[in-house]
């Protein structure tokens, strides 16, 4: 087992969503940041603050940054390669990052459960974490043309419209919450104005009566 696969080490297999990982890779293809930390991830809309660590796990796992957070600029330069050469570079990095898994299993013969169990037994992941880690691994293999068994290419396990729908629902809920908050502020402001206008009107009446 290589250093990346030490259960008690600092690095752990990533289990971010495929959309987050694709967003991060695409961002690094366009720019070379001075540093990659939670703030960078959140500010660039890759993930929310509570989930930013999952992206940091990924960039550490594949070697974009080291365990101290220092950027490998040569790595990021090669990420910008296009065409077959660019895909080949990322494919090689995936094989390096998951070397232990590739050495243990013939991916043309194992099934999804084998990969999930690998993350459970090797890294002491809970069920949901192991499922997410396996899902990401399978996604990366499919995305960068690494052959897999038919069982692992089953669309029921890879990212689906359901996950996209869930993200859309969360977005709509957030927008609705902001709308309701703004509506409350507008209403409260209107009430205050009405009260002020009412008091002003009363003062005017009193003033006129005194004058008369």
mmCIF file with all atom_site columns, C-alpha atoms in Angstrom:
data_model
loop_
_atom_site.group_PDB
_atom_site.id
_atom_site.type_symbol
_atom_site.label_atom_id
_atom_site.label_alt_id
_atom_site.label_comp_id
_atom_site.label_asym_id
_atom_site.label_entity_id
_atom_site.label_seq_id
_atom_site.pdbx_PDB_ins_code
_atom_site.Cartn_x
_atom_site.Cartn_y
_atom_site.Cartn_z
_atom_site.occupancy
_atom_site.B_iso_or_equiv
_atom_site.pdbx_formal_charge
_atom_site.auth_seq_id
_atom_site.auth_comp_id
_atom_site.auth_asym_id
_atom_site.auth_atom_id
_atom_site.pdbx_PDB_model_num
ATOM 1   C CA . UNK A 1 1   ? 0.000   0.000  0.000   1.00 0.00 ? 1   UNK A CA 1
ATOM 2   C CA . UNK A 1 2   ? 1.428   3.363  -0.932  1.00 0.00 ? 2   UNK A CA 1
ATOM 3   C CA . UNK A 1 3   ? 1.546   6.404  1.371   1.00 0.00 ? 3   UNK A CA 1
ATOM 4   C CA . UNK A 1 4   ? -1.729  7.753  0.013   1.00 0.00 ? 4   UNK A CA 1
ATOM 5   C CA . UNK A 1 5   ? -3.547  4.677  1.272   1.00 0.00 ? 5   UNK A CA 1
ATOM 6   C CA . UNK A 1 6   ? -2.529  4.843  4.924   1.00 0.00 ? 6   UNK A CA 1
ATOM 7   C CA . UNK A 1 7   ? -5.694  4.797  6.980   1.00 0.00 ? 7   UNK A CA 1
ATOM 8   C CA . UNK A 1 8   ? -4.101  6.864  9.741   1.00 0.00 ? 8   UNK A CA 1
ATOM 9   C CA . UNK A 1 9   ? -2.420  9.265  7.303   1.00 0.00 ? 9   UNK A CA 1
ATOM 10  C CA . UNK A 1 10  ? -3.515  12.792 6.518   1.00 0.00 ? 10  UNK A CA 1
ATOM 11  C CA . UNK A 1 11  ? -4.775  11.941 3.046   1.00 0.00 ? 11  UNK A CA 1
ATOM 12  C CA . UNK A 1 12  ? -8.031  10.130 2.492   1.00 0.00 ? 12  UNK A CA 1
ATOM 13  C CA . UNK A 1 13  ? -9.892  9.136  -0.668  1.00 0.00 ? 13  UNK A CA 1
ATOM 14  C CA . UNK A 1 14  ? -12.209 11.914 -1.831  1.00 0.00 ? 14  UNK A CA 1
ATOM 15  C CA . UNK A 1 15  ? -15.959 11.464 -1.844  1.00 0.00 ? 15  UNK A CA 1
ATOM 16  C CA . UNK A 1 16  ? -17.181 14.725 -3.369  1.00 0.00 ? 16  UNK A CA 1
ATOM 17  C CA . UNK A 1 17  ? -19.875 14.719 -6.040  1.00 0.00 ? 17  UNK A CA 1
ATOM 18  C CA . UNK A 1 18  ? -18.910 14.324 -9.690  1.00 0.00 ? 18  UNK A CA 1
ATOM 19  C CA . UNK A 1 19  ? -20.287 17.791 -10.439 1.00 0.00 ? 19  UNK A CA 1
ATOM 20  C CA . UNK A 1 20  ? -18.042 19.401 -7.830  1.00 0.00 ? 20  UNK A CA 1
ATOM 21  C CA . UNK A 1 21  ? -14.986 17.538 -9.097  1.00 0.00 ? 21  UNK A CA 1
ATOM 22  C CA . UNK A 1 22  ? -15.709 18.410 -12.715 1.00 0.00 ? 22  UNK A CA 1
ATOM 23  C CA . UNK A 1 23  ? -16.140 22.051 -11.689 1.00 0.00 ? 23  UNK A CA 1
ATOM 24  C CA . UNK A 1 24  ? -12.794 22.051 -9.908  1.00 0.00 ? 24  UNK A CA 1
ATOM 25  C CA . UNK A 1 25  ? -10.916 20.423 -12.784 1.00 0.00 ? 25  UNK A CA 1
ATOM 26  C CA . UNK A 1 26  ? -12.459 22.837 -15.289 1.00 0.00 ? 26  UNK A CA 1
ATOM 27  C CA . UNK A 1 27  ? -11.474 25.782 -13.090 1.00 0.00 ? 27  UNK A CA 1
ATOM 28  C CA . UNK A 1 28  ? -7.862  24.593 -12.857 1.00 0.00 ? 28  UNK A CA 1
ATOM 29  C CA . UNK A 1 29  ? -7.778  24.243 -16.640 1.00 0.00 ? 29  UNK A CA 1
ATOM 30  C CA . UNK A 1 30  ? -8.487  27.976 -16.868 1.00 0.00 ? 30  UNK A CA 1
ATOM 31  C CA . UNK A 1 31  ? -6.326  29.400 -14.093 1.00 0.00 ? 31  UNK A CA 1
ATOM 32  C CA . UNK A 1 32  ? -3.320  28.756 -11.864 1.00 0.00 ? 32  UNK A CA 1
ATOM 33  C CA . UNK A 1 33  ? -4.215  29.836 -8.330  1.00 0.00 ? 33  UNK A CA 1
ATOM 34  C CA . UNK A 1 34  ? -1.574  30.844 -5.810  1.00 0.00 ? 34  UNK A CA 1
ATOM 35  C CA . UNK A 1 35  ? -3.190  28.601 -3.234  1.00 0.00 ? 35  UNK A CA 1
ATOM 36  C CA . UNK A 1 36  ? -6.136  26.252 -2.942  1.00 0.00 ? 36  UNK A CA 1
ATOM 37  C CA . UNK A 1 37  ? -7.947  26.261 0.371   1.00 0.00 ? 37  UNK A CA 1
ATOM 38  C CA . UNK A 1 38  ? -11.531 26.171 1.636   1.00 0.00 ? 38  UNK A CA 1
ATOM 39  C CA . UNK A 1 39  ? -11.949 29.889 0.928   1.00 0.00 ? 39  UNK A CA 1
ATOM 40  C CA . UNK A 1 40  ? -10.845 29.437 -2.694  1.00 0.00 ? 40  UNK A CA 1
ATOM 41  C CA . UNK A 1 41  ? -13.293 26.569 -3.160  1.00 0.00 ? 41  UNK A CA 1
ATOM 42  C CA . UNK A 1 42  ? -16.234 28.515 -1.709  1.00 0.00 ? 42  UNK A CA 1
ATOM 43  C CA . UNK A 1 43  ? -15.442 31.825 -3.454  1.00 0.00 ? 43  UNK A CA 1
ATOM 44  C CA . UNK A 1 44  ? -15.335 30.098 -6.836  1.00 0.00 ? 44  UNK A CA 1
ATOM 45  C CA . UNK A 1 45  ? -18.672 28.388 -6.281  1.00 0.00 ? 45  UNK A CA 1
ATOM 46  C CA . UNK A 1 46  ? -17.298 24.848 -6.363  1.00 0.00 ? 46  UNK A CA 1
ATOM 47  C CA . UNK A 1 47  ? -18.834 23.807 -3.041  1.00 0.00 ? 47  UNK A CA 1
ATOM 48  C CA . UNK A 1 48  ? -20.436 25.294 0.038   1.00 0.00 ? 48  UNK A CA 1
ATOM 49  C CA . UNK A 1 49  ? -18.350 25.980 3.137   1.00 0.00 ? 49  UNK A CA 1
ATOM 50  C CA . UNK A 1 50  ? -19.415 22.765 4.946   1.00 0.00 ? 50  UNK A CA 1
ATOM 51  C CA . UNK A 1 51  ? -18.425 20.681 1.892   1.00 0.00 ? 51  UNK A CA 1
ATOM 52  C CA . UNK A 1 52  ? -15.274 22.518 0.823   1.00 0.00 ? 52  UNK A CA 1
ATOM 53  C CA . UNK A 1 53  ? -13.067 19.964 2.603   1.00 0.00 ? 53  UNK A CA 1
ATOM 54  C CA . UNK A 1 54  ? -14.214 17.303 0.122   1.00 0.00 ? 54  UNK A CA 1
ATOM 55  C CA . UNK A 1 55  ? -12.667 19.282 -2.733  1.00 0.00 ? 55  UNK A CA 1
ATOM 56  C CA . UNK A 1 56  ? -9.462  19.814 -0.747  1.00 0.00 ? 56  UNK A CA 1
ATOM 57  C CA . UNK A 1 57  ? -9.342  16.049 -0.187  1.00 0.00 ? 57  UNK A CA 1
ATOM 58  C CA . UNK A 1 58  ? -9.595  15.545 -3.946  1.00 0.00 ? 58  UNK A CA 1
ATOM 59  C CA . UNK A 1 59  ? -6.854  17.965 -5.002  1.00 0.00 ? 59  UNK A CA 1
ATOM 60  C CA . UNK A 1 60  ? -4.558  16.473 -2.361  1.00 0.00 ? 60  UNK A CA 1
ATOM 61  C CA . UNK A 1 61  ? -5.432  12.932 -3.369  1.00 0.00 ? 61  UNK A CA 1
ATOM 62  C CA . UNK A 1 62  ? -4.573  13.411 -7.039  1.00 0.00 ? 62  UNK A CA 1
ATOM 63  C CA . UNK A 1 63  ? -1.468  15.492 -6.301  1.00 0.00 ? 63  UNK A CA 1
ATOM 64  C CA . UNK A 1 64  ? -2.477  19.033 -7.292  1.00 0.00 ? 64  UNK A CA 1
ATOM 65  C CA . UNK A 1 65  ? -1.407  20.190 -3.814  1.00 0.00 ? 65  UNK A CA 1
ATOM 66  C CA . UNK A 1 66  ? 0.669   18.417 -1.192  1.00 0.00 ? 66  UNK A CA 1
ATOM 67  C CA . UNK A 1 67  ? -0.317  17.659 2.387   1.00 0.00 ? 67  UNK A CA 1
ATOM 68  C CA . UNK A 1 68  ? 0.859   21.154 3.410   1.00 0.00 ? 68  UNK A CA 1
ATOM 69  C CA . UNK A 1 69  ? -1.386  22.746 0.792   1.00 0.00 ? 69  UNK A CA 1
ATOM 70  C CA . UNK A 1 70  ? 1.467   23.804 -1.518  1.00 0.00 ? 70  UNK A CA 1
ATOM 71  C CA . UNK A 1 71  ? 0.542   23.871 -5.209  1.00 0.00 ? 71  UNK A CA 1
ATOM 72  C CA . UNK A 1 72  ? 2.268   21.738 -7.821  1.00 0.00 ? 72  UNK A CA 1
ATOM 73  C CA . UNK A 1 73  ? 2.415   24.321 -10.632 1.00 0.00 ? 73  UNK A CA 1
ATOM 74  C CA . UNK A 1 74  ? 3.777   21.856 -13.170 1.00 0.00 ? 74  UNK A CA 1
ATOM 75  C CA . UNK A 1 75  ? 0.788   19.603 -12.492 1.00 0.00 ? 75  UNK A CA 1
ATOM 76  C CA . UNK A 1 76  ? -1.666  22.457 -13.066 1.00 0.00 ? 76  UNK A CA 1
ATOM 77  C CA . UNK A 1 77  ? 0.128   23.437 -16.295 1.00 0.00 ? 77  UNK A CA 1
ATOM 78  C CA . UNK A 1 78  ? -0.346  19.907 -17.613 1.00 0.00 ? 78  UNK A CA 1
ATOM 79  C CA . UNK A 1 79  ? -4.002  19.940 -16.589 1.00 0.00 ? 79  UNK A CA 1
ATOM 80  C CA . UNK A 1 80  ? -4.430  22.632 -19.241 1.00 0.00 ? 80  UNK A CA 1
ATOM 81  C CA . UNK A 1 81  ? -3.376  20.242 -22.017 1.00 0.00 ? 81  UNK A CA 1
ATOM 82  C CA . UNK A 1 82  ? -6.161  19.604 -24.531 1.00 0.00 ? 82  UNK A CA 1
ATOM 83  C CA . UNK A 1 83  ? -7.238  16.630 -26.600 1.00 0.00 ? 83  UNK A CA 1
ATOM 84  C CA . UNK A 1 84  ? -5.896  13.116 -26.124 1.00 0.00 ? 84  UNK A CA 1
ATOM 85  C CA . UNK A 1 85  ? -2.738  14.343 -24.383 1.00 0.00 ? 85  UNK A CA 1
ATOM 86  C CA . UNK A 1 86  ? -4.755  16.147 -21.720 1.00 0.00 ? 86  UNK A CA 1
ATOM 87  C CA . UNK A 1 87  ? -7.018  13.137 -21.126 1.00 0.00 ? 87  UNK A CA 1
ATOM 88  C CA . UNK A 1 88  ? -4.007  10.818 -20.960 1.00 0.00 ? 88  UNK A CA 1
ATOM 89  C CA . UNK A 1 89  ? -2.361  12.997 -18.296 1.00 0.00 ? 89  UNK A CA 1
ATOM 90  C CA . UNK A 1 90  ? -5.429  12.984 -16.042 1.00 0.00 ? 90  UNK A CA 1
ATOM 91  C CA . UNK A 1 91  ? -5.949  9.255  -16.637 1.00 0.00 ? 91  UNK A CA 1
ATOM 92  C CA . UNK A 1 92  ? -2.392  8.547  -15.475 1.00 0.00 ? 92  UNK A CA 1
ATOM 93  C CA . UNK A 1 93  ? -2.906  10.677 -12.357 1.00 0.00 ? 93  UNK A CA 1
ATOM 94  C CA . UNK A 1 94  ? -6.087  8.774  -11.511 1.00 0.00 ? 94  UNK A CA 1
ATOM 95  C CA . UNK A 1 95  ? -4.226  5.488  -11.822 1.00 0.00 ? 95  UNK A CA 1
ATOM 96  C CA . UNK A 1 96  ? -1.466  6.829  -9.556  1.00 0.00 ? 96  UNK A CA 1
ATOM 97  C CA . UNK A 1 97  ? -3.889  8.169  -6.954  1.00 0.00 ? 97  UNK A CA 1
ATOM 98  C CA . UNK A 1 98  ? -5.857  4.910  -6.778  1.00 0.00 ? 98  UNK A CA 1
ATOM 99  C CA . UNK A 1 99  ? -2.841  2.647  -7.371  1.00 0.00 ? 99  UNK A CA 1
ATOM 100 C CA . UNK A 1 100 ? -3.660  0.313  -4.478  1.00 0.00 ? 100 UNK A CA 1
ATOM 101 C CA . UNK A 1 101 ? -7.190  -0.263 -5.753  1.00 0.00 ? 101 UNK A CA 1
ATOM 102 C CA . UNK A 1 102 ? -5.968  -0.933 -9.301  1.00 0.00 ? 102 UNK A CA 1
ATOM 103 C CA . UNK A 1 103 ? -3.372  -3.392 -7.988  1.00 0.00 ? 103 UNK A CA 1
ATOM 104 C CA . UNK A 1 104 ? -5.859  -5.279 -5.835  1.00 0.00 ? 104 UNK A CA 1
ATOM 105 C CA . UNK A 1 105 ? -8.653  -5.670 -8.354  1.00 0.00 ? 105 UNK A CA 1
ATOM 106 C CA . UNK A 1 106 ? -9.229  -6.501 -11.981 1.00 0.00 ? 106 UNK A CA 1
ATOM 107 C CA . UNK A 1 107 ? -11.767 -3.787 -12.679 1.00 0.00 ? 107 UNK A CA 1
ATOM 108 C CA . UNK A 1 108 ? -13.156 -5.723 -15.630 1.00 0.00 ? 108 UNK A CA 1
ATOM 109 C CA . UNK A 1 109 ? -14.302 -8.478 -13.248 1.00 0.00 ? 109 UNK A CA 1
ATOM 110 C CA . UNK A 1 110 ? -15.345 -6.853 -9.949  1.00 0.00 ? 110 UNK A CA 1
ATOM 111 C CA . UNK A 1 111 ? -18.684 -5.242 -9.179  1.00 0.00 ? 111 UNK A CA 1
ATOM 112 C CA . UNK A 1 112 ? -19.795 -2.052 -7.447  1.00 0.00 ? 112 UNK A CA 1
ATOM 113 C CA . UNK A 1 113 ? -20.135 -3.746 -4.067  1.00 0.00 ? 113 UNK A CA 1
ATOM 114 C CA . UNK A 1 114 ? -16.462 -4.797 -4.218  1.00 0.00 ? 114 UNK A CA 1
ATOM 115 C CA . UNK A 1 115 ? -15.385 -1.170 -4.657  1.00 0.00 ? 115 UNK A CA 1
ATOM 116 C CA . UNK A 1 116 ? -17.652 0.061  -1.855  1.00 0.00 ? 116 UNK A CA 1
ATOM 117 C CA . UNK A 1 117 ? -16.308 -2.641 0.459   1.00 0.00 ? 117 UNK A CA 1
ATOM 118 C CA . UNK A 1 118 ? -12.753 -1.677 -0.467  1.00 0.00 ? 118 UNK A CA 1
ATOM 119 C CA . UNK A 1 119 ? -13.277 1.833  0.918   1.00 0.00 ? 119 UNK A CA 1
ATOM 120 C CA . UNK A 1 120 ? -15.008 0.445  4.015   1.00 0.00 ? 120 UNK A CA 1
ATOM 121 C CA . UNK A 1 121 ? -12.316 -2.089 4.902   1.00 0.00 ? 121 UNK A CA 1
ATOM 122 C CA . UNK A 1 122 ? -9.247  -0.117 3.809   1.00 0.00 ? 122 UNK A CA 1
ATOM 123 C CA . UNK A 1 123 ? -10.166 3.338  5.096   1.00 0.00 ? 123 UNK A CA 1
ATOM 124 C CA . UNK A 1 124 ? -12.764 2.566  7.748   1.00 0.00 ? 124 UNK A CA 1
ATOM 125 C CA . UNK A 1 125 ? -15.365 4.603  5.853   1.00 0.00 ? 125 UNK A CA 1
ATOM 126 C CA . UNK A 1 126 ? -19.000 4.421  6.846   1.00 0.00 ? 126 UNK A CA 1
ATOM 127 C CA . UNK A 1 127 ? -21.540 3.201  4.322   1.00 0.00 ? 127 UNK A CA 1
ATOM 128 C CA . UNK A 1 128 ? -22.537 6.599  2.852   1.00 0.00 ? 128 UNK A CA 1
ATOM 129 C CA . UNK A 1 129 ? -18.896 7.756  2.599   1.00 0.00 ? 129 UNK A CA 1
ATOM 130 C CA . UNK A 1 130 ? -17.839 4.507  0.952   1.00 0.00 ? 130 UNK A CA 1
ATOM 131 C CA . UNK A 1 131 ? -20.731 4.707  -1.509  1.00 0.00 ? 131 UNK A CA 1
ATOM 132 C CA . UNK A 1 132 ? -19.786 8.291  -2.420  1.00 0.00 ? 132 UNK A CA 1
ATOM 133 C CA . UNK A 1 133 ? -16.075 7.433  -2.749  1.00 0.00 ? 133 UNK A CA 1
ATOM 134 C CA . UNK A 1 134 ? -16.882 4.461  -4.985  1.00 0.00 ? 134 UNK A CA 1
ATOM 135 C CA . UNK A 1 135 ? -19.283 6.552  -7.056  1.00 0.00 ? 135 UNK A CA 1
ATOM 136 C CA . UNK A 1 136 ? -16.602 9.198  -7.626  1.00 0.00 ? 136 UNK A CA 1
ATOM 137 C CA . UNK A 1 137 ? -13.983 6.575  -8.519  1.00 0.00 ? 137 UNK A CA 1
ATOM 138 C CA . UNK A 1 138 ? -16.315 4.996  -11.072 1.00 0.00 ? 138 UNK A CA 1
ATOM 139 C CA . UNK A 1 139 ? -17.194 8.401  -12.501 1.00 0.00 ? 139 UNK A CA 1
ATOM 140 C CA . UNK A 1 140 ? -13.506 9.299  -12.956 1.00 0.00 ? 140 UNK A CA 1
ATOM 141 C CA . UNK A 1 141 ? -12.796 5.983  -14.650 1.00 0.00 ? 141 UNK A CA 1
ATOM 142 C CA . UNK A 1 142 ? -15.699 6.432  -17.047 1.00 0.00 ? 142 UNK A CA 1
ATOM 143 C CA . UNK A 1 143 ? -14.880 10.077 -17.697 1.00 0.00 ? 143 UNK A CA 1
ATOM 144 C CA . UNK A 1 144 ? -11.242 9.362  -18.570 1.00 0.00 ? 144 UNK A CA 1
ATOM 145 C CA . UNK A 1 145 ? -11.701 6.088  -20.451 1.00 0.00 ? 145 UNK A CA 1
ATOM 146 C CA . UNK A 1 146 ? -10.478 3.562  -17.891 1.00 0.00 ? 146 UNK A CA 1
ATOM 147 C CA . UNK A 1 147 ? -12.187 0.206  -18.654 1.00 0.00 ? 147 UNK A CA 1
ATOM 148 C CA . UNK A 1 148 ? -14.663 -1.096 -16.065 1.00 0.00 ? 148 UNK A CA 1
ATOM 149 C CA . UNK A 1 149 ? -16.895 -4.128 -15.717 1.00 0.00 ? 149 UNK A CA 1
ATOM 150 C CA . UNK A 1 150 ? -20.433 -3.910 -17.065 1.00 0.00 ? 150 UNK A CA 1
ATOM 151 C CA . UNK A 1 151 ? -21.794 -3.929 -13.519 1.00 0.00 ? 151 UNK A CA 1
ATOM 152 C CA . UNK A 1 152 ? -19.871 -0.776 -12.643 1.00 0.00 ? 152 UNK A CA 1
ATOM 153 C CA . UNK A 1 153 ? -21.026 1.098  -15.728 1.00 0.00 ? 153 UNK A CA 1
ATOM 154 C CA . UNK A 1 154 ? -24.653 0.628  -14.711 1.00 0.00 ? 154 UNK A CA 1
ATOM 155 C CA . UNK A 1 155 ? -26.284 4.050  -14.886 1.00 0.00 ? 155 UNK A CA 1
ATOM 156 C CA . UNK A 1 156 ? -28.126 3.396  -11.641 1.00 0.00 ? 156 UNK A CA 1
ATOM 157 C CA . UNK A 1 157 ? -24.863 3.954  -9.799  1.00 0.00 ? 157 UNK A CA 1
ATOM 158 C CA . UNK A 1 158 ? -23.343 6.784  -11.803 1.00 0.00 ? 158 UNK A CA 1
ATOM 159 C CA . UNK A 1 159 ? -24.554 10.423 -11.471 1.00 0.00 ? 159 UNK A CA 1
ATOM 160 C CA . UNK A 1 160 ? -28.220 10.670 -12.508 1.00 0.00 ? 160 UNK A CA 1
ATOM 161 C CA . UNK A 1 161 ? -30.883 13.253 -13.203 1.00 0.00 ? 161 UNK A CA 1
ATOM 162 C CA . UNK A 1 162 ? -32.084 12.662 -9.638  1.00 0.00 ? 162 UNK A CA 1
ATOM 163 C CA . UNK A 1 163 ? -28.952 14.240 -8.161  1.00 0.00 ? 163 UNK A CA 1
ATOM 164 C CA . UNK A 1 164 ? -29.266 17.178 -10.568 1.00 0.00 ? 164 UNK A CA 1
ATOM 165 C CA . UNK A 1 165 ? -32.922 17.569 -9.581  1.00 0.00 ? 165 UNK A CA 1
ATOM 166 C CA . UNK A 1 166 ? -31.954 17.565 -5.895  1.00 0.00 ? 166 UNK A CA 1
ATOM 167 C CA . UNK A 1 167 ? -29.449 20.367 -6.522  1.00 0.00 ? 167 UNK A CA 1
ATOM 168 C CA . UNK A 1 168 ? -32.093 22.348 -8.411  1.00 0.00 ? 168 UNK A CA 1
ATOM 169 C CA . UNK A 1 169 ? -34.571 21.904 -5.554  1.00 0.00 ? 169 UNK A CA 1
ATOM 170 C CA . UNK A 1 170 ? -31.979 23.154 -3.071  1.00 0.00 ? 170 UNK A CA 1
ATOM 171 C CA . UNK A 1 171 ? -31.325 26.184 -5.282  1.00 0.00 ? 171 UNK A CA 1
ATOM 172 C CA . UNK A 1 172 ? -35.030 27.010 -5.537  1.00 0.00 ? 172 UNK A CA 1
ATOM 173 C CA . UNK A 1 173 ? -35.465 26.639 -1.777  1.00 0.00 ? 173 UNK A CA 1
ATOM 174 C CA . UNK A 1 174 ? -32.564 29.007 -1.175  1.00 0.00 ? 174 UNK A CA 1
ATOM 175 C CA . UNK A 1 175 ? -34.000 31.576 -3.593  1.00 0.00 ? 175 UNK A CA 1
ATOM 176 C CA . UNK A 1 176 ? -37.422 31.267 -1.973  1.00 0.00 ? 176 UNK A CA 1
ATOM 177 C CA . UNK A 1 177 ? -35.926 31.799 1.469   1.00 0.00 ? 177 UNK A CA 1
ATOM 178 C CA . UNK A 1 178 ? -34.132 34.935 0.253   1.00 0.00 ? 178 UNK A CA 1
ATOM 179 C CA . UNK A 1 179 ? -37.359 36.202 -1.377  1.00 0.00 ? 179 UNK A CA 1
ATOM 180 C CA . UNK A 1 180 ? -39.333 35.648 1.828   1.00 0.00 ? 180 UNK A CA 1
ATOM 181 C CA . UNK A 1 181 ? -36.657 37.411 3.864   1.00 0.00 ? 181 UNK A CA 1
ATOM 182 C CA . UNK A 1 182 ? -36.670 40.394 1.508   1.00 0.00 ? 182 UNK A CA 1
ATOM 183 C CA . UNK A 1 183 ? -40.474 40.447 1.510   1.00 0.00 ? 183 UNK A CA 1
ATOM 184 C CA . UNK A 1 184 ? -40.511 40.510 5.314   1.00 0.00 ? 184 UNK A CA 1
ATOM 185 C CA . UNK A 1 185 ? -38.019 43.378 5.344   1.00 0.00 ? 185 UNK A CA 1
ATOM 186 C CA . UNK A 1 186 ? -40.095 45.328 2.822   1.00 0.00 ? 186 UNK A CA 1
ATOM 187 C CA . UNK A 1 187 ? -43.286 44.673 4.801   1.00 0.00 ? 187 UNK A CA 1
ATOM 188 C CA . UNK A 1 188 ? -41.692 45.705 8.089   1.00 0.00 ? 188 UNK A CA 1
ATOM 189 C CA . UNK A 1 189 ? -40.331 48.837 6.446   1.00 0.00 ? 189 UNK A CA 1
ATOM 190 C CA . UNK A 1 190 ? -43.790 49.637 5.055   1.00 0.00 ? 190 UNK A CA 1
ATOM 191 C CA . UNK A 1 191 ? -45.394 49.178 8.472   1.00 0.00 ? 191 UNK A CA 1
ATOM 192 C CA . UNK A 1 192 ? -42.900 51.559 10.028  1.00 0.00 ? 192 UNK A CA 1
ATOM 193 C CA . UNK A 1 193 ? -43.590 54.139 7.318   1.00 0.00 ? 193 UNK A CA 1
ATOM 194 C CA . UNK A 1 194 ? -47.349 53.828 7.839   1.00 0.00 ? 194 UNK A CA 1
ATOM 195 C CA . UNK A 1 195 ? -46.939 54.301 11.592  1.00 0.00 ? 195 UNK A CA 1
ATOM 196 C CA . UNK A 1 196 ? -44.738 57.336 11.063  1.00 0.00 ? 196 UNK A CA 1
ATOM 197 C CA . UNK A 1 197 ? -47.212 58.795 8.573   1.00 0.00 ? 197 UNK A CA 1
ATOM 198 C CA . UNK A 1 198 ? -50.083 58.123 10.959  1.00 0.00 ? 198 UNK A CA 1
ATOM 199 C CA . UNK A 1 199 ? -48.300 59.851 13.837  1.00 0.00 ? 199 UNK A CA 1
ATOM 200 C CA . UNK A 1 200 ? -47.438 62.770 11.575  1.00 0.00 ? 200 UNK A CA 1
ATOM 201 C CA . UNK A 1 201 ? -51.093 63.097 10.545  1.00 0.00 ? 201 UNK A CA 1
ATOM 202 C CA . UNK A 1 202 ? -52.208 63.081 14.185  1.00 0.00 ? 202 UNK A CA 1
ATOM 203 C CA . UNK A 1 203 ? -49.687 65.790 15.041  1.00 0.00 ? 203 UNK A CA 1
ATOM 204 C CA . UNK A 1 204 ? -51.006 67.875 12.157  1.00 0.00 ? 204 UNK A CA 1
ATOM 205 C CA . UNK A 1 205 ? -54.577 67.571 13.460  1.00 0.00 ? 205 UNK A CA 1
ATOM 206 C CA . UNK A 1 206 ? -53.540 68.502 16.999  1.00 0.00 ? 206 UNK A CA 1
ATOM 207 C CA . UNK A 1 207 ? -51.511 71.442 15.732  1.00 0.00 ? 207 UNK A CA 1
ATOM 208 C CA . UNK A 1 208 ? -54.460 72.741 13.657  1.00 0.00 ? 208 UNK A CA 1
ATOM 209 C CA . UNK A 1 209 ? -56.856 72.438 16.610  1.00 0.00 ? 209 UNK A CA 1
ATOM 210 C CA . UNK A 1 210 ? -54.505 74.376 18.876  1.00 0.00 ? 210 UNK A CA 1
ATOM 211 C CA . UNK A 1 211 ? -54.083 77.003 16.222  1.00 0.00 ? 211 UNK A CA 1
ATOM 212 C CA . UNK A 1 212 ? -57.823 77.430 15.840  1.00 0.00 ? 212 UNK A CA 1
#
